[in-house]
Coordinates of C-alpha atoms and ligand atoms in Angstrom, one line a residue:
X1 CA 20.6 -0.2 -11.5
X2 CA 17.1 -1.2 -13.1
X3 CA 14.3 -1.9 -10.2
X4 CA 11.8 -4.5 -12.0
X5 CA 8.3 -3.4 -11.0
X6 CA 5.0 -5.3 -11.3
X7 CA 2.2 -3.1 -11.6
X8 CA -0.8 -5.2 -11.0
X9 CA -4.0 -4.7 -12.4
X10 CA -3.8 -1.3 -13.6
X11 CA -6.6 -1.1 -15.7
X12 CA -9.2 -2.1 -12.8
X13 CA -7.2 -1.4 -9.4
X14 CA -6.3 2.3 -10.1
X15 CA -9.0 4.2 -8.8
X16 CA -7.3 7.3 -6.4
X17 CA -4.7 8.3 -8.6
X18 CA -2.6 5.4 -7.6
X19 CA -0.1 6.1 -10.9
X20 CA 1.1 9.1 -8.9
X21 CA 2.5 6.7 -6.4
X22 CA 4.6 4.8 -9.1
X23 CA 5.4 8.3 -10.7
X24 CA 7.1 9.1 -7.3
X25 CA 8.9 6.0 -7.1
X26 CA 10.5 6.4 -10.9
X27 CA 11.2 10.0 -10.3
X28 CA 13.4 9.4 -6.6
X29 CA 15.0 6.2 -8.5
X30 CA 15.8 8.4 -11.1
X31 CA 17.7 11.3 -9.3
X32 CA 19.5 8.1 -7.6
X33 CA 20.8 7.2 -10.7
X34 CA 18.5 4.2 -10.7
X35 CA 15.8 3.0 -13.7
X36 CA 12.3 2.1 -12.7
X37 CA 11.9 -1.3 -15.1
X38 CA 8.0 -1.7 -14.9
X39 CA 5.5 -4.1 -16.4
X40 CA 2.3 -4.0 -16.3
X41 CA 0.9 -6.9 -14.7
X42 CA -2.8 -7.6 -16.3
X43 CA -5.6 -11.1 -15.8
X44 CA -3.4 -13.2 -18.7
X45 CA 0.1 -12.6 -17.0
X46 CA 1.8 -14.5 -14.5
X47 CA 3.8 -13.2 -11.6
X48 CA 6.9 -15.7 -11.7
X49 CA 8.6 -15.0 -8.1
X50 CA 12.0 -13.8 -8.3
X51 CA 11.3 -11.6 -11.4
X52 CA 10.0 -8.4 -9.6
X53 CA 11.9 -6.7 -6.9
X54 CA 8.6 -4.5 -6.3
X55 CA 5.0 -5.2 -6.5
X56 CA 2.3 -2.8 -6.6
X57 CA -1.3 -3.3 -6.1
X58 CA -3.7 -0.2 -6.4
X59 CA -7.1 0.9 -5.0
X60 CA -10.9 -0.2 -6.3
X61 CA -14.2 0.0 -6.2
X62 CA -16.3 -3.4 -5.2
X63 CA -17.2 -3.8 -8.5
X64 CA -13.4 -3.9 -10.1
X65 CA -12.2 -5.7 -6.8
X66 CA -14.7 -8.8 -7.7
X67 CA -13.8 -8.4 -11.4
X68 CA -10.4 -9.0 -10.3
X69 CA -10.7 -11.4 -7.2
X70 CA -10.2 -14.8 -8.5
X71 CA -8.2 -13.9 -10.6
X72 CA -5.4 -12.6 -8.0
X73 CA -6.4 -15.3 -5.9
X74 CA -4.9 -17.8 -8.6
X75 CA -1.9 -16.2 -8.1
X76 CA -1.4 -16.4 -4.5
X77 CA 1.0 -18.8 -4.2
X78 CA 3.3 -16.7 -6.9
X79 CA 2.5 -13.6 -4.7
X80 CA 3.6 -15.0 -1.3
X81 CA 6.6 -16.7 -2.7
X82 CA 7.6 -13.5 -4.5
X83 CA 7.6 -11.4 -0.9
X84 CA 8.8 -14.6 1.0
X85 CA 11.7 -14.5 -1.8
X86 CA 12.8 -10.9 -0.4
X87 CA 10.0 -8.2 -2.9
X88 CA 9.1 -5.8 -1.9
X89 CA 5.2 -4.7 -2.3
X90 CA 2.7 -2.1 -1.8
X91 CA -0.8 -2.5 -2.0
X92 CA -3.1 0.1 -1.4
X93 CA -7.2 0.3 -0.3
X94 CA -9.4 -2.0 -2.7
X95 CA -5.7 -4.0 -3.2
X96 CA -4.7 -4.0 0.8
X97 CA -7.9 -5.9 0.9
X98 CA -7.6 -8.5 -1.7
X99 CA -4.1 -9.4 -0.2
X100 CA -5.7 -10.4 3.3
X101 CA -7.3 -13.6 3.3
X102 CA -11.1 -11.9 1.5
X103 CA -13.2 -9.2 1.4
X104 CA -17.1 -9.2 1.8
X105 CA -18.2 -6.3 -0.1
X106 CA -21.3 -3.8 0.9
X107 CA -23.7 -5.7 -1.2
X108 CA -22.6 -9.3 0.4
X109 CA -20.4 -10.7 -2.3
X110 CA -17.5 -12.7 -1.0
X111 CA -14.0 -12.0 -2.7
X112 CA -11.1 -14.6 -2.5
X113 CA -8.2 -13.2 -0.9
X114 CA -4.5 -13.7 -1.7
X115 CA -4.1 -14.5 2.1
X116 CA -0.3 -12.8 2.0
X117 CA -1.4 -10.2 5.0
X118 CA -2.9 -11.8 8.1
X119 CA -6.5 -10.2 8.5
X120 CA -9.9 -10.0 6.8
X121 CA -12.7 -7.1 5.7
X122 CA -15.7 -6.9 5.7
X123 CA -17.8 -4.0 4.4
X124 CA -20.1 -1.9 6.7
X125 CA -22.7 0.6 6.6
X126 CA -20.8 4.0 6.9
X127 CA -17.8 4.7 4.7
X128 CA -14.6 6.0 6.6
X129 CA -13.7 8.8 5.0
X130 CA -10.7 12.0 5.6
X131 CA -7.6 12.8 6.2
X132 CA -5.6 10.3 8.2
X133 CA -2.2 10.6 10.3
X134 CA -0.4 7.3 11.3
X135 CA 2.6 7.2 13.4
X136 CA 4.5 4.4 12.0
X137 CA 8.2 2.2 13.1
X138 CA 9.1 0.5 10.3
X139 CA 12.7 0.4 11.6
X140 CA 12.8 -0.1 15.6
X141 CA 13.8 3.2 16.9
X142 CA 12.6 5.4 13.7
X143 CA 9.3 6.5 14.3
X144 CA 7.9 8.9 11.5
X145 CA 4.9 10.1 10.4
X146 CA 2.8 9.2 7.6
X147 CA -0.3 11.4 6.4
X148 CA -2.7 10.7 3.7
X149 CA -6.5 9.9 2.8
X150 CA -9.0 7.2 3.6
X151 CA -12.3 6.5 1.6
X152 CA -13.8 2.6 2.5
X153 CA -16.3 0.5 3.5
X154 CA -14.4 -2.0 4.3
X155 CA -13.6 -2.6 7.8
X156 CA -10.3 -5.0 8.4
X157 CA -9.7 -6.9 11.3
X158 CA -5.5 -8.0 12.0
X159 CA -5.4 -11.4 13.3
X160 CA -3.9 -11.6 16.9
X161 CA 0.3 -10.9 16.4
X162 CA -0.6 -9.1 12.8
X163 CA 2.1 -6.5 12.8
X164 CA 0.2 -3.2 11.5
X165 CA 1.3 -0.3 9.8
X166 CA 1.3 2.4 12.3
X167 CA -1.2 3.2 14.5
X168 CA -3.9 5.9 13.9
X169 CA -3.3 9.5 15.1
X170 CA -6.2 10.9 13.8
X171 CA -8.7 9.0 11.4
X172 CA -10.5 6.1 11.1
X173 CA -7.5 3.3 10.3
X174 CA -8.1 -0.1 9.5
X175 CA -11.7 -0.3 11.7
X176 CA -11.8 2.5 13.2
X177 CA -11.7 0.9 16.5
X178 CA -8.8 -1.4 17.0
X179 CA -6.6 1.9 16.5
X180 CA -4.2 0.3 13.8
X181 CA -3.8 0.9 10.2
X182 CA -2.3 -1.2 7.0
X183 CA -0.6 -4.1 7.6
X184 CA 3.0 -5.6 7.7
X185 CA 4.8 -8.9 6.2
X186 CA 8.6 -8.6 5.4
X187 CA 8.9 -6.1 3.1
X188 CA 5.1 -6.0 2.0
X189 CA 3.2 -2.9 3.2
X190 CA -0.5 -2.9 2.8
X191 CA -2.9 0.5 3.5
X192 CA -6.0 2.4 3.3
X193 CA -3.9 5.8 2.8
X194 CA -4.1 7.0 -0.7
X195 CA -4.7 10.0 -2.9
X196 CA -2.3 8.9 -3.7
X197 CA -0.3 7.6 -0.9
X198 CA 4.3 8.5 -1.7
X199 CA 4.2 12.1 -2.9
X200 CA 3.8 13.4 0.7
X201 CA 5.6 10.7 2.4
X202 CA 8.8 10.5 0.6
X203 CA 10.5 8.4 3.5
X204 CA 8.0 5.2 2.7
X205 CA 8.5 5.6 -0.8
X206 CA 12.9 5.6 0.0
X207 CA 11.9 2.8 2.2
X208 CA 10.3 0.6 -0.6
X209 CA 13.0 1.4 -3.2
X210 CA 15.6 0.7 -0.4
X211 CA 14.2 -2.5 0.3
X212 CA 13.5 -2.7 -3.5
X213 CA 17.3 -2.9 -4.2
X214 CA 18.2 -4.9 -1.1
X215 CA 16.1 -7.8 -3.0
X216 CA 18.2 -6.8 -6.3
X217 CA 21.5 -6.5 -4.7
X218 CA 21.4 -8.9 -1.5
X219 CA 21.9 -5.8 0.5
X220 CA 20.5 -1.9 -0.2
X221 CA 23.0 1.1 -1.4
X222 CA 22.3 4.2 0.5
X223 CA 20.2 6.3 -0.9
X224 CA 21.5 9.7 -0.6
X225 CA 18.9 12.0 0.9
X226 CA 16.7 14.8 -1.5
X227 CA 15.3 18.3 -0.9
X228 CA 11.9 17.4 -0.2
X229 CA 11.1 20.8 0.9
X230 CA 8.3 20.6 -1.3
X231 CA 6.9 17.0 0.1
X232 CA 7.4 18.4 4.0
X233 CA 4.9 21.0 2.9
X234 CA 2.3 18.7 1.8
X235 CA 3.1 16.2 4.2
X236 CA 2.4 19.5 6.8
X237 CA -1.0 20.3 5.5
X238 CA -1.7 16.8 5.3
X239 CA -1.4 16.3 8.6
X240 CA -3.3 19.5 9.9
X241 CA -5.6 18.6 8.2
X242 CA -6.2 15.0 9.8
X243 CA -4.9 16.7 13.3
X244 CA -7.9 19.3 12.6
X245 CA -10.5 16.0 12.5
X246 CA -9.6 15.1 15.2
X247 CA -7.9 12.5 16.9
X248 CA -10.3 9.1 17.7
X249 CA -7.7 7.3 19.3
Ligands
LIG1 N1 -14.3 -1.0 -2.2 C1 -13.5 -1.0 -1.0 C2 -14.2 -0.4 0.2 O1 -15.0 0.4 0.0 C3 -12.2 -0.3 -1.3 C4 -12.3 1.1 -1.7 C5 -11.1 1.7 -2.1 O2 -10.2 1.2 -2.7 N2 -11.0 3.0 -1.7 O3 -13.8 -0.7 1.3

């Protein structure tokens, strides 16, 4: 089965390795038997809804997010059609941002928002940087863990009901005070975790591709389970290392 994937932005929203987080995706579809179809999604290109099963928005700097920011923004009603439609979507950092309603960056400018994910960021003073451990239930029942990195200004504030990620073990999150990270709408996941983000949480990355296929197929095949020996590990050291911070919350 092909999945159709819309990489958005790539030349300006790809600043913490965010390729490696498509790489994983191709290279679990693969040993599934399934073919990761992927466009590149740039300023002239439209996102008609219904054509991608999985969207994918990387990480920026201020300076590429305003380059970009209207520019998405024109595109919001394609965007929230595509997830209300049944895509799937990840967006990560600098894109989280741009899919919540704006972003005021650290010199003051104001950035147009997609206004897909229910919140708002605004830049302060201190970055929040580390390692980060979230505790996450995607699936009521099925909590798991999800480790990874967080370098922002930004500080984003749910609105009341949001539905976040997870909430933060250890780290900073989306505030670093409300105790939540990332963001939740259908089968759109937004985050500040990156470095990138799938190859030590293989279970997010089956989730996407699983609900990847359930928006090809009307429902989602099994996907048989890999060794991830290797992604445990650095999943493991991951989260010692965020443990090791220290937890805030
Ligand atoms: N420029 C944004 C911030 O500092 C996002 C940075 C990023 O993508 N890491 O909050």
């Amino acid at each position: 089965m092909k999945i159709r994937v819309g990489h958005l932005y790539p030349d300006y929203l790809n600043i913490y390795a965010d390729r490696g987080n498509i790489a994983v995706l191709a290279q679990r579809a693969a040993w599934r038997g399934h073919e990761l179809e992927i466009s590149l999604l740039g300023m002239d290109d439209p996102i008609p809804p219904g054509d991608h099963d999985l969207l994918y928005v990387g990480g920026g700097q201020d300076r590429e997010q305003l380059l970009v920011a209207s520019n998405l923004a024109a595109k919001a009603d394609q965007l929230v059609e595509s997830v209300e439609r049944g895509a799937a979507l990840l967006a990560v950092c600098g894109g989280y941002q741009l899919l919540g309603r704006g972003y005021r960056g650290f010199h003051g400018q104001d950035m147009p928002g997609v206004g897909l994910f229910p919140l708002e960021t605004v830049a302060g003073e201190r970055r929040m940087i580390g390692d980060v451990l979230l505790e996450c239930e995607l699936e009521s029942g099925r909590k798991r863990t999800l480790a990874g990195f967080e370098n922002h200004a930004g500080r984003t504030r749910l609105d009341a009901g949001a539905v976040p990620l997870g909430r933060v073990v250890a780290g900073f999150g989306n505030d670093g005070r409300s105790g939540f990270e990332g963001c939740r709408v259908g089968r759109a996941v937004g985050t500040y975790l990156h470095g990138p983000l799938l190859p030590r949480n293989p279970w997010l990355a089956d989730w996407l591709l699983g609900q990847a296929l359930a928006h090809r197929l009307g429902g989602a095949p099994e996907l048989e389970p890999l060794p991830d020996d290797l992604e445990a590990a650095a999943h493991e050291v991951a989260s010692a290392r965020a443990r090791a911070r220290g937890g805030r919350f």
